Amino acid sequence: MPNRPEMPITDPQPEQAQPVGEQIRDLRKVRGLTLQGLADKTGRSVGNLSQIERNISDVSIPVLKEIAEALDVSINWFFQGVANAPADERDIIVRADNRRRLEFAGTGMVEELLSPNFSGTFEMILGTFAPGAATGSENYSRTGEVGGYLIAGELQLTIGERAFSIGPGDAFTYPSTEPHRCWNPGAAVATVLWVVAPPSY
Amino acid sequence: MPNRPEMPITDPQPEQAQPVGEQIRDLRKVRGLTLQGLADKTGRSVGNLSQIERNISDVSIPVLKEIAEALDVSINWFFQGVANAPADERDIIVRADNRRRLEFAGTGMVEELLSPNFSGTFEMILGTFAPGAATGSENYSRTGEVGGYLIAGELQLTIGERAFSIGPGDAFTYPSTEPHRCWNPGAAVATVLWVVAPPSY
DNA sequence: AAATGAAATTATTGTAGTTATTTTCATGCT
DNA sequence: AGCATGAAAATAACTACAATAATTTCATTT
């Protein structure tokens, strides 16, 4: 009997999807909510939510929808990306073909999560700017730190009062307390790898 | 006499190089040394080192060499990369053509720093693996966290007991307490963007 | 089996007191 | 002049403990 039980011989289907519990917890934390806060928003008890997050109680679709709304995601968040990655790698790896997408309707901007969850000290995001696309003049005045590496294309970056032209292979780092904007002045798509610490979405 | 002495009329070269003080401090901190510790290693007084790091005292070349040795870098560390970037962007940007290189003689591996300093909560590194190149079986058993994004090529990654095949566009994250190794099984160069938190070199 | 409220447990935060680290500075040195 | 030193003064980092908040458990209800 050479086979160990944790290594089954046949394993046709990819793997079981990740239960939603941890996902809810991660998302709640990154939103800075407590169980109480989420309970208030959803009109649900703290004890119940605690059990849901630890997969002791199952959630029905309507309930999950409520929770999703309170956490400001669409319900399909919980079935995208890493949520349906093979169990033996979902805590570590985010495959290129299986990322969670954050759409920014109207702007030519897409962001895709490269981190499997929000529980670490930083988060990686792959950003794509269509020609001419720009981030709004959002002043992320939170605490924290941002890093970026331009994989392809051109980027015009403004940090506080200073403006920089960034080319492929250039990297940058700034405190997220500084107001910052960026836009793609080029004719090609610009691709940036962002690092955000602490994770925020 | 309109010209201030620190602004000469002709300024053909880019900008003034960064004084070594901050660089020494950053490097000392990332090594986990106190001024006392560095004083012991260099046989130099704490007060003096404090002044040097704040650019109150200048260092002579022989002294800088001592310090460099104590901090385990070659003296040219202090003149590479961001150290000679234009003053108005050196705290933020690391240009593609002006990175600090960490050579790993013998192995087909090169790392280049993408962070201007070590004072943040994370550090970005561009890693290059020649075909067949591998990291030693170093078990970075420190505390902390590592993230990676494969820009090009193939990578074979081992985290603890688990092995993964990584392709372009795949990302991964793991605690640096886990022993980890990687090698390039492909015929092309593999390029990885690493994120390390907290910074360590 | 899920949901609740309340008690029990566990984390988190705040606050002194302590120790370690860094800065300052008067003085000697080259 | 300006670098170097040691010792005092000022800061910063750590520790322990209490207070508070957050989470889990569980007996009970729906």
mmCIF file of C-alpha atoms in Angstrom, chain B residues 83-192:
data_model
loop_
_atom_site.group_PDB
_atom_site.id
_atom_site.type_symbol
_atom_site.label_atom_id
_atom_site.label_comp_id
_atom_site.label_asym_id
_atom_site.label_seq_id
_atom_site.Cartn_x
_atom_site.Cartn_y
_atom_site.Cartn_z
ATOM 1 C CA ALA B 83 22.588 57.441 -4.878
ATOM 2 C CA ASN B 84 23.325 59.396 -8.034
ATOM 3 C CA ALA B 85 19.793 59.942 -9.243
ATOM 4 C CA PRO B 86 18.507 63.506 -9.579
ATOM 5 C CA ALA B 87 17.723 64.900 -6.158
ATOM 6 C CA ASP B 88 14.125 65.752 -6.981
ATOM 7 C CA GLU B 89 13.148 62.166 -7.664
ATOM 8 C CA ARG B 90 15.549 60.005 -5.748
ATOM 9 C CA ASP B 91 13.210 59.421 -2.853
ATOM 10 C CA ILE B 92 10.484 58.174 -5.157
ATOM 11 C CA ILE B 93 11.777 56.773 -8.413
ATOM 12 C CA VAL B 94 14.229 54.100 -9.424
ATOM 13 C CA ARG B 95 14.876 54.350 -13.139
ATOM 14 C CA ALA B 96 15.382 51.228 -15.197
ATOM 15 C CA ASP B 97 18.904 52.293 -16.126
ATOM 16 C CA ASN B 98 19.927 53.194 -12.614
ATOM 17 C CA ARG B 99 19.326 50.281 -10.298
ATOM 18 C CA ARG B 100 21.495 48.835 -7.593
ATOM 19 C CA ARG B 101 22.569 45.368 -8.590
ATOM 20 C CA LEU B 102 23.062 42.458 -6.284
ATOM 21 C CA GLU B 103 25.205 39.908 -8.030
ATOM 22 C CA PHE B 104 25.243 36.298 -7.005
ATOM 23 C CA ALA B 105 28.483 35.084 -8.490
ATOM 24 C CA GLY B 106 28.347 31.664 -10.107
ATOM 25 C CA THR B 107 24.569 31.268 -9.975
ATOM 26 C CA GLY B 108 22.857 32.659 -13.047
ATOM 27 C CA MET B 109 20.937 34.957 -10.804
ATOM 28 C CA VAL B 110 20.790 38.731 -10.617
ATOM 29 C CA GLU B 111 18.706 40.927 -8.401
ATOM 30 C CA GLU B 112 18.161 44.631 -8.855
ATOM 31 C CA LEU B 113 16.634 46.914 -6.286
ATOM 32 C CA LEU B 114 13.492 48.739 -7.328
ATOM 33 C CA SER B 115 13.023 50.547 -4.038
ATOM 34 C CA PRO B 116 14.922 53.765 -3.442
ATOM 35 C CA ASN B 117 15.669 52.829 0.156
ATOM 36 C CA PHE B 118 14.874 50.365 2.911
ATOM 37 C CA SER B 119 12.840 52.683 5.057
ATOM 38 C CA GLY B 120 9.399 51.563 3.934
ATOM 39 C CA THR B 121 7.290 48.610 4.972
ATOM 40 C CA PHE B 122 8.189 46.619 1.885
ATOM 41 C CA GLU B 123 10.851 46.448 -0.759
ATOM 42 C CA MET B 124 10.641 45.643 -4.473
ATOM 43 C CA ILE B 125 13.284 43.663 -6.307
ATOM 44 C CA LEU B 126 13.615 42.652 -9.919
ATOM 45 C CA GLY B 127 15.028 39.151 -10.153
ATOM 46 C CA THR B 128 16.498 37.501 -13.205
ATOM 47 C CA PHE B 129 17.133 33.781 -13.522
ATOM 48 C CA ALA B 130 19.234 32.491 -16.411
ATOM 49 C CA PRO B 131 18.081 29.155 -17.826
ATOM 50 C CA GLY B 132 18.775 26.526 -15.172
ATOM 51 C CA ALA B 133 19.593 29.068 -12.502
ATOM 52 C CA ALA B 134 18.336 28.420 -8.985
ATOM 53 C CA THR B 135 18.365 29.956 -5.579
ATOM 54 C CA GLY B 136 20.260 27.919 -3.021
ATOM 55 C CA SER B 137 18.130 25.967 -0.583
ATOM 56 C CA GLU B 138 18.249 28.933 1.714
ATOM 57 C CA ASN B 139 15.604 28.691 4.367
ATOM 58 C CA TYR B 140 14.968 32.350 5.020
ATOM 59 C CA SER B 141 13.463 31.545 8.375
ATOM 60 C CA ARG B 142 12.986 35.162 9.317
ATOM 61 C CA THR B 143 9.681 36.717 10.040
ATOM 62 C CA GLY B 144 7.945 38.435 7.171
ATOM 63 C CA GLU B 145 6.257 37.922 3.872
ATOM 64 C CA VAL B 146 7.232 37.481 0.251
ATOM 65 C CA GLY B 147 5.271 38.134 -2.906
ATOM 66 C CA GLY B 148 6.220 37.542 -6.509
ATOM 67 C CA TYR B 149 4.926 38.166 -9.996
ATOM 68 C CA LEU B 150 6.391 36.360 -12.959
ATOM 69 C CA ILE B 151 6.905 38.837 -15.774
ATOM 70 C CA ALA B 152 8.492 36.440 -18.227
ATOM 71 C CA GLY B 153 9.749 32.875 -18.462
ATOM 72 C CA GLU B 154 9.065 29.826 -16.352
ATOM 73 C CA LEU B 155 9.738 29.182 -12.718
ATOM 74 C CA GLN B 156 9.650 26.139 -10.508
ATOM 75 C CA LEU B 157 8.751 27.206 -7.002
ATOM 76 C CA THR B 158 8.964 25.170 -3.810
ATOM 77 C CA ILE B 159 7.295 26.457 -0.669
ATOM 78 C CA GLY B 160 7.641 24.145 2.272
ATOM 79 C CA GLU B 161 6.649 20.720 0.951
ATOM 80 C CA ARG B 162 4.720 21.995 -2.018
ATOM 81 C CA ALA B 163 6.065 22.511 -5.525
ATOM 82 C CA PHE B 164 4.456 24.742 -8.152
ATOM 83 C CA SER B 165 5.035 25.465 -11.800
ATOM 84 C CA ILE B 166 4.702 29.163 -12.442
ATOM 85 C CA GLY B 167 4.136 30.790 -15.810
ATOM 86 C CA PRO B 168 4.088 34.373 -17.048
ATOM 87 C CA GLY B 169 1.442 36.465 -15.340
ATOM 88 C CA ASP B 170 1.152 34.163 -12.345
ATOM 89 C CA ALA B 171 1.599 35.631 -8.896
ATOM 90 C CA PHE B 172 2.349 34.095 -5.522
ATOM 91 C CA THR B 173 2.617 35.048 -1.878
ATOM 92 C CA TYR B 174 4.023 33.166 1.077
ATOM 93 C CA PRO B 175 5.300 33.752 4.585
ATOM 94 C CA SER B 176 9.069 33.949 4.599
ATOM 95 C CA THR B 177 9.134 31.621 7.557
ATOM 96 C CA GLU B 178 8.534 28.782 5.088
ATOM 97 C CA PRO B 179 11.650 27.376 3.486
ATOM 98 C CA HIS B 180 11.532 28.244 -0.190
ATOM 99 C CA ARG B 181 13.569 27.686 -3.295
ATOM 100 C CA CYS B 182 13.098 28.356 -6.966
ATOM 101 C CA TRP B 183 14.741 27.577 -10.228
ATOM 102 C CA ASN B 184 14.272 28.278 -13.868
ATOM 103 C CA PRO B 185 13.499 25.039 -15.720
ATOM 104 C CA GLY B 186 13.019 26.792 -19.060
ATOM 105 C CA ALA B 187 15.275 27.703 -21.935
ATOM 106 C CA ALA B 188 14.608 31.434 -21.634
ATOM 107 C CA VAL B 189 15.488 33.945 -18.962
ATOM 108 C CA ALA B 190 12.898 34.198 -16.193
ATOM 109 C CA THR B 191 12.072 37.616 -14.769
ATOM 110 C CA VAL B 192 10.346 37.971 -11.406
#
